[in-house]
Short mmCIF file of C-alpha atoms in Angstrom, two decimals:
data_model
loop_
_atom_site.label_atom_id
_atom_site.label_comp_id
_atom_site.label_asym_id
_atom_site.label_seq_id
_atom_site.Cartn_x
_atom_site.Cartn_y
_atom_site.Cartn_z
CA MET A 4 313.50 70.49 71.14
CA ASN A 5 315.89 72.80 69.28
CA THR A 6 318.92 74.43 70.94
CA GLU A 7 317.19 77.76 71.58
CA TRP A 8 314.27 76.08 73.35
CA GLN A 9 316.72 73.85 75.22
CA LYS A 10 318.62 76.90 76.50
CA LEU A 11 315.39 78.51 77.74
CA TYR A 12 314.27 75.22 79.27
CA ASP A 13 317.61 74.80 81.07
CA LEU A 14 317.51 78.36 82.43
CA ALA A 15 313.99 77.82 83.73
CA MET A 16 314.97 74.51 85.34
CA ALA A 17 317.94 76.24 86.99
CA VAL A 18 315.63 78.44 89.08
CA ILE A 19 313.29 75.64 90.19
CA ASN A 20 313.56 75.52 93.97
CA PRO A 21 310.30 74.40 95.58
CA HIS A 22 310.07 75.45 99.19
CA GLU A 23 307.72 76.82 101.81
CA ILE A 24 308.04 80.46 102.75
CA SER A 25 305.28 80.31 105.36
CA LYS A 26 302.14 78.29 106.03
CA GLN A 27 300.42 80.54 103.50
CA MET A 28 303.10 80.68 100.79
CA TYR A 29 304.93 78.07 98.74
CA VAL A 30 307.26 79.06 95.89
CA GLY A 31 309.37 77.67 93.10
CA SER A 32 307.59 74.54 91.87
CA VAL A 33 307.12 76.11 88.43
CA ALA A 34 309.65 78.30 86.63
CA ALA A 35 309.63 80.18 83.34
CA ALA A 36 312.10 81.72 80.94
CA VAL A 37 311.19 84.55 78.57
CA LEU A 38 313.29 85.49 75.54
CA THR A 39 312.83 89.10 74.42
CA LYS A 40 313.15 90.59 70.94
CA ARG A 41 316.43 92.18 72.12
CA GLY A 42 317.79 88.71 72.91
CA ASN A 43 317.66 89.03 76.69
CA ILE A 44 316.32 86.23 78.86
CA TYR A 45 314.37 86.72 82.07
CA THR A 46 313.35 83.98 84.47
CA GLY A 47 310.68 83.78 87.13
CA ILE A 48 309.16 81.34 89.60
CA CYS A 49 305.61 80.74 90.69
CA ILE A 50 304.41 82.12 94.00
CA ASP A 51 301.54 80.05 95.37
CA THR A 52 299.57 81.56 98.23
CA SER A 53 296.59 80.47 100.28
CA SER A 54 294.64 83.35 98.77
CA SER A 55 294.36 84.45 95.15
CA LEU A 56 297.36 86.78 95.42
CA GLY A 57 299.86 84.32 93.96
CA LEU A 58 301.77 84.84 90.74
CA CYS A 59 302.57 82.48 87.88
CA ALA A 60 306.18 82.00 86.83
CA GLU A 61 305.53 83.43 83.36
CA ARG A 62 304.10 86.70 84.69
CA ASN A 63 306.87 86.87 87.27
CA ALA A 64 309.49 86.63 84.49
CA MET A 65 307.65 89.18 82.35
CA SER A 66 307.36 91.56 85.31
CA THR A 67 311.14 91.48 85.61
CA MET A 68 311.38 92.07 81.85
CA LEU A 69 309.09 95.10 82.15
CA ALA A 70 311.10 96.42 85.11
CA ASN A 71 314.15 96.29 82.84
CA GLY A 72 312.50 98.41 80.17
CA GLU A 73 311.55 95.70 77.70
CA ASN A 74 308.08 94.73 76.51
CA GLU A 75 308.53 92.63 73.38
CA VAL A 76 308.60 88.88 73.93
CA GLU A 77 309.87 86.38 71.38
CA LYS A 78 309.52 83.05 73.23
CA VAL A 79 308.16 81.69 76.52
CA VAL A 80 308.71 78.37 78.25
CA ALA A 81 307.34 77.23 81.62
CA VAL A 82 308.38 74.04 83.41
CA TYR A 83 307.13 72.11 86.41
CA LYS A 84 309.57 70.90 89.06
CA ASP A 85 309.64 67.41 87.50
CA GLY A 86 310.82 68.90 84.18
CA THR A 87 307.47 68.78 82.38
CA VAL A 88 306.88 71.71 80.02
CA MET A 89 303.57 73.44 80.76
CA ALA A 90 301.38 75.66 78.59
CA PRO A 91 300.57 79.06 80.16
CA CYS A 92 297.30 79.48 82.02
CA GLY A 93 294.57 81.81 80.80
CA ALA A 94 295.70 84.69 83.01
CA CYS A 95 299.24 84.47 81.59
CA ARG A 96 297.93 84.29 78.03
CA GLU A 97 295.80 87.39 78.63
CA PHE A 98 298.74 89.22 80.23
CA MET A 99 300.94 88.44 77.23
CA MET A 100 298.28 89.53 74.73
CA GLN A 101 298.05 92.88 76.50
CA LEU A 102 301.72 93.55 75.71
CA GLY A 103 300.52 94.86 72.34
CA GLU A 104 299.55 93.79 68.85
CA ASN A 105 302.90 92.11 68.18
CA ALA A 106 302.31 89.86 71.19
CA ARG A 107 300.16 87.63 69.02
CA ASN A 108 303.42 86.30 67.51
CA ILE A 109 304.96 85.18 70.81
CA GLU A 110 306.04 81.56 70.43
CA ILE A 111 305.20 79.29 73.35
CA LEU A 112 306.70 75.87 74.01
CA LEU A 113 303.87 73.43 74.75
CA ASN A 114 305.60 70.15 75.53
CA ASN A 115 308.93 68.42 76.01
CA ASP A 116 308.90 67.16 72.41
CA GLY A 117 309.43 70.70 71.11
CA LYS A 118 305.89 71.46 69.97
CA SER A 119 305.23 75.19 70.01
CA MET A 120 302.43 77.53 68.96
CA SER A 121 302.00 81.24 68.60
CA LEU A 122 300.03 83.06 71.26
CA SER A 123 297.39 83.95 68.67
CA GLU A 124 296.88 80.22 68.00
CA LEU A 125 296.24 79.75 71.72
CA MET A 126 293.97 82.83 71.83
CA PRO A 127 292.15 82.67 68.45
CA GLU A 128 289.26 84.94 69.42
CA TYR A 129 291.33 87.73 70.98
CA PRO A 130 290.48 91.09 69.36
CA TYR A 131 293.99 91.81 68.03
#
């Protein structure tokens, strides 16, 4: 893993804090870090609920990015509480693709060995 990925990984791991909010909500077992084209980094945690209203860490981080007026992502990393790098789920991939045509170039870390792929490689049939 190169130094840029390591920095994103470390920032994501820093916000891991698994805990129960209520009997219906558990948060923080997955975290993500998003690097924008402007060089800013946003983090987020997963919000798991007993219904389908939860939110993945990647979309949580990108929501914060959007709230701060940015919409161009360079890199994304998501990690589980044990430190394992995770690929984004289908909903997160779709969300990222909808950021615009340049989203196809978002680089995503896929494992702890430093393997990465572009979003378009993970979504080869997307219409962009």
